[in-house]
Amino acid sequence: MEKVNDITTLWRKQFPILTQQVNGKPLVYFDNAATSQKPLRVIQSLSDYYTRYNSNVHRGVHTLSQMATDAFEEARELTASFIHAGEKEEVIFTKGTTDSINLVAQSFGEKFLQAGKEIWISAMEHHANIVPWQMICEKKGAKLKVIPMNREGVLLTEELYQNLSENIALIAVTHVSNSLGTINPVKEIIARAHTFGIPVLVDGAQAVPHMSVNVQELDCDFYCFSAHKMYGPTGIGVLYGKRKWLEAMPPYQGGGDMIETVTFEKTDYNVIPFKFEAGTPHIEGAIGLAEAIRFIQETGIENIEKREQELLHYAMEKLSEIEGITYIGTAPEKAAVISFLIEGAHPYDVGFILDKQGIAVRTGHHCTQPVMQFFDIPGTVRASFAFYNTEEEIGRLAEGIQKAKNMLL
Amino acid sequence: MKIEEIEDEIREEFALFDDWEDRYNYIIDMGKDLPLIDPALKTDDRLIKGCQSRVWLRAEHQDGKIMYTADSDAIITKGIISMLIRVLSGQKPEEIVQSQVTFIDDIGLKEHLSPTRSNGLVSMIQHMKHYASQYASLKS
């Protein structure tokens, strides 16, 4: 058995949930791509908010409201600097990645999408980056086009580049695939799209927790991600948008906070980011997100990335000793996600037997049914790693798979 | 045998196992033994869509009794199906409708019926009962 190195021990200590037993075995949590676990300091930041300064933001003159507003706006500023946004007004708090994409699809689509125009997505998108575009395309009579991929799970971007034209209203593509792990060349896609003036939205839900993201360097027009996949709480996410687009786009929802003046005849809308944040926001969510960012910054995103790549390579080595595994998604540039099938066994059965051994993986289509249709499979078993995982846990996964094979085949 | 008697029989069989592995090996074996449905009958109208594993159910009536055949692409699901068929197939429709199939719970398989498992078993039981109640109302 491999020894867990000291730094990993220190990292793990910060995540109280990891010490528990599941089905009588120490928990092995390999479902990080669905949601990551939370360090104690993030959990405490939520209870601290409710214990000390719970109050509505942007409204009251009283001290508690000021404290809450300060913490909320500080979270925005920290988020902006974390993704290297030019200004904090370009950071809009949403419910999560799905909400961010829906906001752009509805609001941008309302104004800039006309009949006959095209929206391009890719063959490996999460349903959250397919369905909102289908909905707005149907409403507007626009066409949804798909960048294809090959059997390794690599996008065939030439197909897009050859079809670039002013007729494309927007390109929406994932930075990292949740079901295949592929890291896409978004910077190149953005640069090529911009030569035709086409804006690009990047779904960064699976990228932000694992690598340094610089939205100005990418030059993306929109970037979406969720707090809960990056050690923060659920129910809060981010839409980064370039000021020129956010200012040109109409509001998404109406309500409090998003207005400047309201009469029964007419309403003047607030400036960005408030124009897109109707109603009382997820205040403690933003505070928890800020704490998660501080946690990532202190741990070092480059340390996280390096450690996760180590785990990915170790796992591939370890699993390659087991016969009869098919890997789905074998791109050369990959995040720490392994999607696989045991030949002759249904992923549901495999996932179930792993769970009985205390190993949490995800099974099914991972909200990417078109990817499963492309590979003609019912689903996969997906193990996704976070920097707090260990070689020992990967050993347990390998043993668990062996046992599943013995039982099922 | 009556539904309750078969359920008791299954409870007794499972009482012999003291760990999850033995229990599931038994379920998997039952899944492997379940007669396959003719692929031609695995049509979409017989498909009960679960999120992860797919289940096909076919019901017929014979001499006032309901006969079920079923299949799934996941073997654990299939093993549980085989027990449901053992209990409910060949019974009178009124008795099928009234049965609570509590044995699943009693032998420690409740988790397979939870909505998060999404394996189509809950809807399969609903479909089995629905077919029986339709037949019962047709008769009366």
Coordinates of C-alpha atoms in Angstrom, one line a residue:
Chain A
M1 CA 0.0 0.0 0.0
E2 CA 1.3 3.4 -1.0
K3 CA 2.0 5.9 1.8
V4 CA -0.1 9.1 1.7
N5 CA 2.4 11.9 1.5
D6 CA 2.4 14.6 4.2
I7 CA 0.9 17.4 2.2
T8 CA -2.0 15.3 1.1
T9 CA -2.6 14.4 4.8
L10 CA -2.7 18.1 5.5
W11 CA -5.1 18.8 2.6
R12 CA -7.4 15.9 3.6
K13 CA -7.6 17.1 7.2
Q14 CA -9.5 20.2 6.0
F15 CA -12.4 18.1 4.6
P16 CA -14.4 16.7 7.5
I17 CA -16.6 14.5 5.3
L18 CA -13.6 12.5 4.0
T19 CA -13.0 10.8 7.4
Q20 CA -16.3 8.9 7.5
Q21 CA -17.2 5.3 6.7
V22 CA -19.7 4.3 4.1
N23 CA -21.2 0.8 4.1
G24 CA -18.6 -0.1 6.8
K25 CA -15.6 1.0 4.7
P26 CA -13.6 4.3 4.7
L27 CA -15.2 6.6 2.1
V28 CA -13.4 6.9 -1.2
Y29 CA -14.9 9.9 -2.9
F30 CA -14.4 9.8 -6.7
D31 CA -17.4 11.8 -7.7
N32 CA -15.7 15.2 -7.7
A33 CA -16.8 16.2 -11.2
A34 CA -20.4 16.0 -9.9
T35 CA -19.6 18.1 -6.8
S36 CA -16.5 18.5 -4.8
Q37 CA -16.4 18.2 -1.0
K38 CA -16.1 21.3 1.1
P39 CA -13.3 22.4 3.4
L40 CA -14.2 23.2 7.0
R41 CA -13.4 26.9 6.5
V42 CA -16.1 27.1 3.8
I43 CA -18.6 25.4 5.9
Q44 CA -17.8 27.7 8.8
S45 CA -18.1 30.8 6.6
L46 CA -21.7 30.0 6.0
S47 CA -22.5 29.5 9.7
D48 CA -20.5 32.6 10.6
Y49 CA -22.6 34.7 8.2
Y50 CA -25.9 33.5 9.8
T51 CA -24.5 33.7 13.3
R52 CA -23.0 37.2 13.0
Y53 CA -24.2 39.3 10.2
N54 CA -27.2 37.8 8.3
S55 CA -29.0 40.7 6.7
N56 CA -30.3 41.7 3.3
V57 CA -27.8 43.3 0.9
H58 CA -27.9 46.6 -1.0
R59 CA -30.9 47.8 0.9
G60 CA -30.6 48.8 4.5
V61 CA -28.5 51.6 6.1
H62 CA -28.1 49.6 9.2
T63 CA -24.8 48.1 10.3
L64 CA -25.6 44.4 9.6
S65 CA -26.8 45.2 6.1
Q66 CA -23.6 47.1 5.5
M67 CA -21.6 44.1 6.7
A68 CA -23.5 41.7 4.5
T69 CA -23.2 44.0 1.5
D70 CA -19.5 44.4 2.0
A71 CA -19.0 40.7 2.2
F72 CA -21.1 40.1 -0.8
E73 CA -19.4 42.7 -3.0
E74 CA -16.0 41.6 -1.7
A75 CA -16.9 38.1 -3.0
R76 CA -17.6 39.6 -6.4
E77 CA -14.3 41.4 -6.4
L78 CA -12.4 38.3 -5.3
T79 CA -14.1 36.2 -8.0
A80 CA -13.2 38.8 -10.6
S81 CA -9.6 38.7 -9.6
F82 CA -9.6 34.9 -9.4
I83 CA -10.6 34.6 -13.1
H84 CA -8.7 37.7 -14.1
A85 CA -11.7 39.7 -15.2
G86 CA -11.0 43.3 -16.1
E87 CA -13.6 44.7 -13.7
K88 CA -15.8 43.3 -11.0
E89 CA -19.0 44.6 -12.7
E90 CA -18.4 41.9 -15.3
V91 CA -19.1 39.2 -12.7
I92 CA -22.8 38.3 -12.2
F93 CA -23.8 35.9 -9.5
T94 CA -26.2 33.2 -10.7
K95 CA -27.6 29.9 -9.4
G96 CA -24.9 28.0 -11.2
T97 CA -23.5 27.2 -14.6
T98 CA -26.9 26.1 -15.9
D99 CA -28.5 29.3 -14.8
S100 CA -25.6 31.4 -16.3
I101 CA -26.0 29.7 -19.7
N102 CA -29.8 30.1 -19.6
L103 CA -29.3 33.8 -18.8
V104 CA -27.1 34.3 -21.9
A105 CA -29.3 32.1 -24.1
Q106 CA -32.4 34.0 -23.2
S107 CA -31.0 37.5 -23.0
F108 CA -28.4 37.5 -25.7
G109 CA -30.6 35.3 -27.9
E110 CA -33.6 37.7 -27.5
K111 CA -31.6 40.6 -28.8
F112 CA -29.0 39.2 -31.2
L113 CA -30.5 36.0 -32.6
Q114 CA -32.6 36.1 -35.7
A115 CA -34.2 33.6 -38.0
G116 CA -31.7 31.9 -40.2
K117 CA -28.8 32.6 -37.9
E118 CA -26.7 29.8 -36.4
I119 CA -25.6 28.9 -32.9
W120 CA -22.7 26.4 -32.7
I121 CA -22.1 24.1 -29.8
S122 CA -19.9 20.9 -29.6
A123 CA -20.6 17.2 -29.6
M124 CA -19.5 16.8 -26.0
E125 CA -21.6 19.4 -24.3
H126 CA -23.5 18.9 -21.1
H127 CA -27.3 19.1 -21.5
A128 CA -27.0 22.5 -19.8
N129 CA -25.1 23.8 -22.8
I130 CA -27.4 22.2 -25.4
V131 CA -31.0 22.6 -24.2
P132 CA -31.0 26.4 -23.5
W133 CA -29.7 26.9 -27.1
Q134 CA -32.3 24.6 -28.6
M135 CA -35.0 26.5 -26.8
I136 CA -33.9 29.9 -28.0
C137 CA -33.2 28.6 -31.5
E138 CA -36.6 27.1 -31.8
K139 CA -38.2 30.3 -30.5
K140 CA -36.2 32.5 -33.0
G141 CA -36.1 30.2 -36.0
A142 CA -32.4 29.9 -35.7
K143 CA -30.3 26.8 -36.4
L144 CA -28.2 24.8 -33.9
K145 CA -25.0 23.3 -35.3
V146 CA -22.6 20.9 -33.7
I147 CA -18.8 20.7 -33.9
P148 CA -18.2 16.9 -34.2
M149 CA -15.6 14.9 -32.3
N150 CA -13.5 11.8 -33.0
R151 CA -13.5 8.4 -31.2
E152 CA -10.8 9.7 -28.8
G153 CA -13.2 12.5 -27.7
V154 CA -11.2 15.2 -29.5
L155 CA -13.2 18.0 -31.2
L156 CA -12.8 18.3 -34.9
T157 CA -12.5 22.0 -34.8
E158 CA -11.7 22.3 -38.6
E159 CA -15.4 21.6 -39.2
L160 CA -16.2 24.8 -37.3
Y161 CA -13.3 26.8 -38.8
Q162 CA -14.4 26.0 -42.3
N163 CA -17.9 27.1 -41.6
L164 CA -17.1 30.3 -39.7
S165 CA -19.1 33.2 -41.1
E166 CA -21.0 36.3 -40.0
N167 CA -24.1 34.2 -40.0
I168 CA -23.1 32.6 -36.7
A169 CA -24.6 34.5 -33.8
L170 CA -22.6 32.7 -31.0
I171 CA -20.4 29.7 -30.3
A172 CA -20.9 27.9 -26.9
V173 CA -18.3 25.3 -26.0
T174 CA -17.2 23.5 -22.9
H175 CA -13.7 24.2 -21.6
V176 CA -13.4 20.6 -20.1
S177 CA -15.8 17.8 -20.9
N178 CA -17.5 16.4 -17.8
S179 CA -18.0 12.9 -19.3
L180 CA -14.8 12.5 -21.3
G181 CA -12.3 14.8 -19.5
T182 CA -11.1 16.3 -22.7
I183 CA -9.6 19.8 -22.4
N184 CA -10.7 21.8 -25.5
P185 CA -8.6 24.3 -27.3
V186 CA -11.0 27.2 -26.4
K187 CA -8.4 29.9 -26.8
E188 CA -7.9 29.0 -30.4
I189 CA -11.6 28.6 -31.0
I190 CA -12.2 32.1 -29.5
A191 CA -9.4 33.7 -31.6
R192 CA -10.7 32.1 -34.8
A193 CA -14.3 33.1 -34.0
H194 CA -13.3 36.7 -33.3
T195 CA -11.9 37.1 -36.8
F196 CA -15.5 36.9 -37.9
G197 CA -16.8 39.0 -34.9
I198 CA -18.5 35.9 -33.4
P199 CA -18.8 36.0 -29.6
V200 CA -17.9 32.8 -27.7
L201 CA -19.4 31.4 -24.4
V202 CA -17.3 29.0 -22.5
D203 CA -18.8 26.4 -20.1
G204 CA -16.0 26.4 -17.4
A205 CA -17.8 24.3 -14.8
Q206 CA -15.2 21.5 -15.1
A207 CA -12.2 23.8 -15.7
V208 CA -12.2 26.4 -12.9
P209 CA -11.7 23.9 -10.1
H210 CA -8.7 22.3 -11.8
M211 CA -6.7 24.8 -13.7
S212 CA -5.9 28.5 -13.7
V213 CA -8.4 30.4 -15.8
N214 CA -7.7 33.9 -17.2
V215 CA -10.8 35.2 -19.0
Q216 CA -8.9 38.2 -20.5
E217 CA -6.1 36.0 -21.9
L218 CA -8.7 33.6 -23.3
D219 CA -10.6 36.7 -24.6
C220 CA -13.9 34.8 -24.1
D221 CA -17.1 36.8 -24.3
F222 CA -18.8 34.8 -21.6
Y223 CA -17.5 32.3 -19.0
C224 CA -19.7 30.2 -16.8
F225 CA -19.0 28.1 -13.7
S226 CA -20.4 26.8 -10.4
A227 CA -19.2 27.2 -6.9
H228 CA -20.1 23.7 -5.7
K229 CA -17.6 22.0 -8.0
M230 CA -14.8 24.2 -6.7
Y231 CA -15.1 23.5 -2.9
G232 CA -17.8 26.1 -2.5
P233 CA -21.5 25.8 -1.6
T234 CA -24.3 24.7 -4.0
G235 CA -26.8 27.1 -5.5
I236 CA -24.3 29.8 -6.5
G237 CA -22.4 30.2 -9.7
V238 CA -20.9 32.9 -11.9
L239 CA -21.5 34.4 -15.3
Y240 CA -18.5 36.4 -16.5
G241 CA -19.4 38.6 -19.4
K242 CA -17.6 41.3 -21.3
R243 CA -19.1 44.7 -20.3
K244 CA -20.0 45.6 -23.9
W245 CA -22.3 42.5 -24.2
L246 CA -23.8 42.7 -20.7
E247 CA -24.7 46.4 -21.3
A248 CA -26.2 45.6 -24.7
M249 CA -28.2 42.7 -23.4
P250 CA -31.8 43.1 -22.0
P251 CA -32.5 42.0 -18.4
Y252 CA -33.2 38.3 -17.9
Q253 CA -35.6 38.5 -14.9
G254 CA -37.5 41.4 -13.4
G255 CA -37.8 42.2 -9.7
G256 CA -36.1 44.0 -6.9
D257 CA -32.4 45.1 -7.1
M258 CA -32.3 45.1 -10.9
I259 CA -34.2 48.4 -11.2
E260 CA -33.2 52.1 -11.0
T261 CA -36.7 53.6 -11.0
V262 CA -40.1 52.0 -11.3
T263 CA -43.4 53.6 -12.2
F264 CA -46.4 51.7 -13.5
E265 CA -45.7 53.1 -17.0
K266 CA -42.0 52.4 -17.2
T267 CA -39.0 51.0 -15.4
D268 CA -35.4 52.1 -15.8
Y269 CA -33.0 49.2 -15.3
N270 CA -30.0 49.3 -12.9
V271 CA -26.5 49.1 -14.2
I272 CA -24.5 45.9 -14.5
P273 CA -24.1 43.6 -12.6
F274 CA -27.3 44.4 -10.7
K275 CA -29.4 44.5 -13.9
F276 CA -29.0 40.7 -14.0
E277 CA -29.4 40.0 -10.3
A278 CA -33.2 40.4 -9.6
G279 CA -34.3 39.6 -6.1
T280 CA -32.4 38.9 -2.9
P281 CA -29.3 37.1 -4.0
H282 CA -27.7 33.9 -2.6
I283 CA -25.8 36.0 -0.1
E284 CA -24.2 33.2 2.0
G285 CA -23.5 31.4 -1.2
A286 CA -21.3 34.2 -2.5
I287 CA -19.6 34.4 0.9
G288 CA -18.9 30.7 0.8
L289 CA -17.6 31.0 -2.8
A290 CA -15.2 33.7 -1.7
E291 CA -13.9 31.4 1.1
A292 CA -13.5 28.6 -1.4
I293 CA -11.5 30.9 -3.7
R294 CA -9.3 31.9 -0.8
F295 CA -8.8 28.2 0.0
I296 CA -7.8 27.5 -3.6
Q297 CA -5.5 30.5 -3.7
E298 CA -3.7 29.4 -0.5
T299 CA -3.5 25.8 -1.7
G300 CA -2.3 27.0 -5.1
I301 CA -4.2 26.1 -8.2
E302 CA -1.0 25.0 -9.8
N303 CA -0.5 22.5 -6.9
I304 CA -4.0 21.3 -7.4
E305 CA -3.5 20.8 -11.1
K306 CA -0.2 19.0 -10.7
R307 CA -1.5 16.7 -8.0
E308 CA -4.6 15.8 -10.0
Q309 CA -2.6 15.0 -13.1
E310 CA -0.4 12.8 -11.0
L311 CA -3.5 11.0 -9.7
L312 CA -4.9 10.6 -13.2
H313 CA -1.7 9.1 -14.5
Y314 CA -1.4 6.8 -11.5
A315 CA -5.0 5.6 -12.0
M316 CA -4.5 4.9 -15.7
E317 CA -1.4 2.9 -14.8
K318 CA -3.2 1.0 -12.1
L319 CA -6.4 0.3 -14.0
S320 CA -4.5 -0.8 -17.1
E321 CA -3.5 -3.9 -15.1
I322 CA -7.1 -5.0 -15.2
E323 CA -8.2 -6.7 -18.3
G324 CA -11.5 -5.9 -20.1
I325 CA -11.8 -2.2 -19.4
T326 CA -12.8 0.1 -22.2
Y327 CA -12.0 3.8 -21.8
I328 CA -14.4 6.4 -23.1
G329 CA -12.5 9.6 -23.7
T330 CA -8.8 9.2 -24.4
A331 CA -7.8 12.7 -25.6
P332 CA -4.2 13.6 -25.1
E333 CA -5.2 16.7 -23.1
K334 CA -7.3 15.5 -20.2
A335 CA -8.5 16.6 -16.8
A336 CA -8.6 14.1 -14.0
V337 CA -11.6 12.2 -15.1
I338 CA -11.7 8.5 -16.2
S339 CA -14.9 7.3 -17.9
F340 CA -14.9 3.6 -18.5
L341 CA -16.9 0.4 -19.0
I342 CA -16.2 -3.1 -17.9
E343 CA -16.8 -5.2 -20.9
G344 CA -20.0 -7.3 -20.4
A345 CA -21.2 -5.4 -17.3
H346 CA -23.7 -2.6 -17.1
P347 CA -22.4 0.6 -15.5
Y348 CA -25.2 0.7 -13.0
D349 CA -24.2 -2.7 -11.7
V350 CA -20.5 -1.7 -11.5
G351 CA -21.4 1.5 -9.7
F352 CA -23.6 -0.3 -7.2
I353 CA -20.9 -2.9 -6.3
L354 CA -18.3 -0.1 -5.9
D355 CA -20.7 1.7 -3.6
K356 CA -21.0 -1.4 -1.4
Q357 CA -17.3 -1.2 -1.0
G358 CA -17.4 2.5 0.1
I359 CA -16.3 3.9 -3.3
A360 CA -18.4 6.7 -4.7
V361 CA -18.3 7.0 -8.5
R362 CA -20.9 8.3 -10.9
T363 CA -22.7 6.0 -13.4
G364 CA -25.0 6.8 -16.2
H365 CA -25.0 9.3 -19.1
H366 CA -23.6 12.2 -17.0
C367 CA -26.1 14.6 -18.6
T368 CA -24.4 14.1 -21.9
Q369 CA -26.7 11.7 -23.7
P370 CA -25.5 12.7 -27.2
V371 CA -22.0 11.6 -26.1
M372 CA -23.4 8.2 -25.1
Q373 CA -25.2 8.0 -28.4
F374 CA -22.0 8.8 -30.3
F375 CA -20.2 5.9 -28.6
D376 CA -23.3 3.8 -28.7
I377 CA -23.2 2.9 -25.0
P378 CA -25.9 3.1 -22.2
G379 CA -23.6 5.1 -20.0
T380 CA -20.2 4.9 -18.3
V381 CA -18.7 4.5 -14.9
R382 CA -16.9 7.8 -14.1
A383 CA -14.2 8.3 -11.5
S384 CA -13.2 11.9 -11.1
F385 CA -10.4 13.0 -8.9
A386 CA -9.7 15.9 -6.7
F387 CA -6.4 16.9 -5.2
Y388 CA -7.3 15.5 -1.8
N389 CA -7.6 11.9 -3.3
T390 CA -4.8 9.5 -2.8
E391 CA -2.9 6.6 -4.5
E392 CA -4.2 4.3 -1.8
E393 CA -7.8 5.2 -2.7
I394 CA -7.0 4.5 -6.4
G395 CA -5.7 1.1 -5.2
R396 CA -9.1 0.5 -3.6
L397 CA -10.8 1.5 -6.8
A398 CA -8.8 -1.1 -8.7
E399 CA -9.6 -3.8 -6.2
G400 CA -13.2 -2.7 -6.2
I401 CA -13.4 -3.0 -10.0
Q402 CA -11.8 -6.5 -9.8
K403 CA -14.4 -7.6 -7.3
A404 CA -17.2 -6.1 -9.5
K405 CA -15.8 -8.1 -12.4
N406 CA -15.7 -11.3 -10.4
M407 CA -19.2 -10.9 -9.2
L408 CA -20.8 -9.7 -12.4
L409 CA -19.1 -11.6 -15.2
Chain B
M1 CA -48.8 -20.5 -3.7
K2 CA -50.2 -17.2 -2.5
I3 CA -48.2 -13.9 -2.8
E4 CA -47.5 -13.8 0.9
E5 CA -46.2 -17.3 1.0
I6 CA -43.7 -16.7 -1.8
E7 CA -42.6 -13.5 -0.1
D8 CA -42.0 -15.5 3.1
E9 CA -40.0 -18.1 1.1
I10 CA -37.7 -15.4 -0.3
R11 CA -37.3 -13.8 3.2
E12 CA -36.2 -17.2 4.5
E13 CA -33.7 -17.6 1.6
F14 CA -32.2 -14.3 2.3
A15 CA -32.0 -14.9 6.1
L16 CA -29.2 -17.3 5.3
F17 CA -26.8 -14.6 4.1
D18 CA -24.8 -12.5 6.5
D19 CA -23.0 -10.2 4.2
W20 CA -23.8 -8.0 1.2
E21 CA -21.6 -10.0 -1.2
D22 CA -23.4 -13.3 -0.7
R23 CA -26.7 -11.5 -0.9
Y24 CA -25.8 -9.8 -4.2
N25 CA -24.2 -12.9 -5.6
Y26 CA -27.5 -14.6 -5.1
I27 CA -29.4 -11.7 -6.8
I28 CA -26.9 -11.7 -9.7
D29 CA -27.4 -15.5 -10.2
M30 CA -31.2 -15.0 -10.2
G31 CA -30.7 -12.2 -12.8
K32 CA -28.6 -14.6 -15.0
D33 CA -31.3 -17.3 -14.7
L34 CA -34.2 -15.1 -15.6
P35 CA -35.5 -16.2 -19.0
L36 CA -34.7 -13.6 -21.6
I37 CA -37.4 -11.8 -23.4
D38 CA -37.4 -12.4 -27.2
P39 CA -35.6 -9.3 -28.6
A40 CA -38.5 -8.8 -30.9
L41 CA -40.7 -8.1 -27.9
K42 CA -38.3 -5.6 -26.4
T43 CA -40.3 -2.8 -28.1
D44 CA -40.6 0.8 -26.9
D45 CA -44.1 0.3 -25.6
R46 CA -42.8 -2.4 -23.3
L47 CA -39.9 -0.3 -22.2
I48 CA -40.0 1.3 -18.7
K49 CA -37.6 4.1 -18.9
G50 CA -35.3 4.4 -15.9
C51 CA -32.5 6.9 -15.8
Q52 CA -29.7 4.3 -15.8
S53 CA -30.9 0.8 -16.4
R54 CA -33.7 -0.1 -18.8
V55 CA -36.5 -2.5 -18.0
W56 CA -38.9 -4.2 -20.4
L57 CA -42.2 -5.6 -19.1
R58 CA -44.7 -7.8 -20.8
A59 CA -48.0 -8.8 -19.2
E60 CA -50.6 -11.4 -20.4
H61 CA -53.6 -12.9 -18.9
Q62 CA -54.4 -16.6 -18.7
D63 CA -57.4 -18.2 -17.0
G64 CA -58.0 -15.1 -14.9
K65 CA -54.4 -14.8 -13.8
I66 CA -51.7 -12.4 -14.9
M67 CA -48.5 -13.7 -16.3
Y68 CA -45.4 -11.4 -16.4
T69 CA -42.2 -11.6 -18.3
A70 CA -39.5 -8.9 -18.0
D71 CA -35.9 -8.1 -18.7
S72 CA -33.3 -5.5 -18.0
D73 CA -29.9 -4.5 -19.3
A74 CA -28.5 -4.4 -15.8
I75 CA -28.0 -7.7 -14.0
I76 CA -28.8 -6.6 -10.4
T77 CA -32.0 -5.0 -11.6
K78 CA -32.7 -8.2 -13.4
G79 CA -32.2 -10.2 -10.3
I80 CA -34.7 -8.1 -8.4
I81 CA -37.1 -8.4 -11.3
S82 CA -36.9 -12.1 -11.2
M83 CA -38.1 -12.1 -7.6
L84 CA -40.9 -9.7 -8.4
I85 CA -42.0 -12.1 -11.2
R86 CA -41.7 -15.1 -8.9
V87 CA -44.0 -13.3 -6.4
L88 CA -46.6 -11.7 -8.7
S89 CA -46.7 -13.7 -11.9
G90 CA -49.5 -16.2 -12.1
Q91 CA -51.5 -14.5 -9.4
K92 CA -55.1 -13.1 -9.5
P93 CA -55.3 -9.4 -10.5
E94 CA -57.0 -8.3 -7.3
E95 CA -54.3 -9.9 -5.2
I96 CA -51.5 -8.2 -7.3
V97 CA -53.2 -4.9 -6.9
Q98 CA -53.4 -5.3 -3.1
S99 CA -49.9 -6.6 -2.6
Q100 CA -47.4 -4.3 -0.9
V101 CA -44.4 -6.3 -2.0
T102 CA -42.9 -5.7 1.4
F103 CA -40.3 -8.4 1.0
I104 CA -38.0 -6.1 -1.0
D105 CA -37.7 -3.9 2.1
D106 CA -37.3 -6.9 4.4
I107 CA -34.4 -8.4 2.6
G108 CA -32.5 -5.2 2.6
L109 CA -33.0 -4.0 -1.0
K110 CA -35.0 -0.9 -0.2
E111 CA -32.2 1.3 -1.7
H112 CA -33.0 -0.1 -5.1
L113 CA -36.5 1.4 -4.9
S114 CA -35.3 4.9 -4.0
P115 CA -35.7 7.6 -6.6
T116 CA -32.0 8.4 -6.7
R117 CA -31.2 4.9 -8.0
S118 CA -33.5 5.6 -10.9
N119 CA -33.3 2.0 -12.1
G120 CA -36.9 1.7 -13.3
L121 CA -37.9 -0.7 -10.5
V122 CA -40.4 1.6 -8.9
S123 CA -42.2 2.2 -12.2
M124 CA -42.0 -1.5 -13.0
I125 CA -44.0 -2.3 -9.8
Q126 CA -46.4 0.5 -10.7
H127 CA -46.8 -0.9 -14.2
M128 CA -47.3 -4.5 -12.9
K129 CA -50.1 -3.3 -10.7
H130 CA -51.6 -1.0 -13.3
Y131 CA -51.9 -3.9 -15.7
A132 CA -53.5 -6.0 -13.0
S133 CA -56.0 -3.3 -12.0
Q134 CA -57.0 -2.6 -15.6
Y135 CA -57.6 -6.3 -16.2
A136 CA -59.6 -6.6 -12.9
S137 CA -61.8 -3.7 -13.9
L138 CA -62.3 -5.2 -17.4
K139 CA -63.5 -8.4 -15.8
S140 CA -66.0 -6.8 -13.5

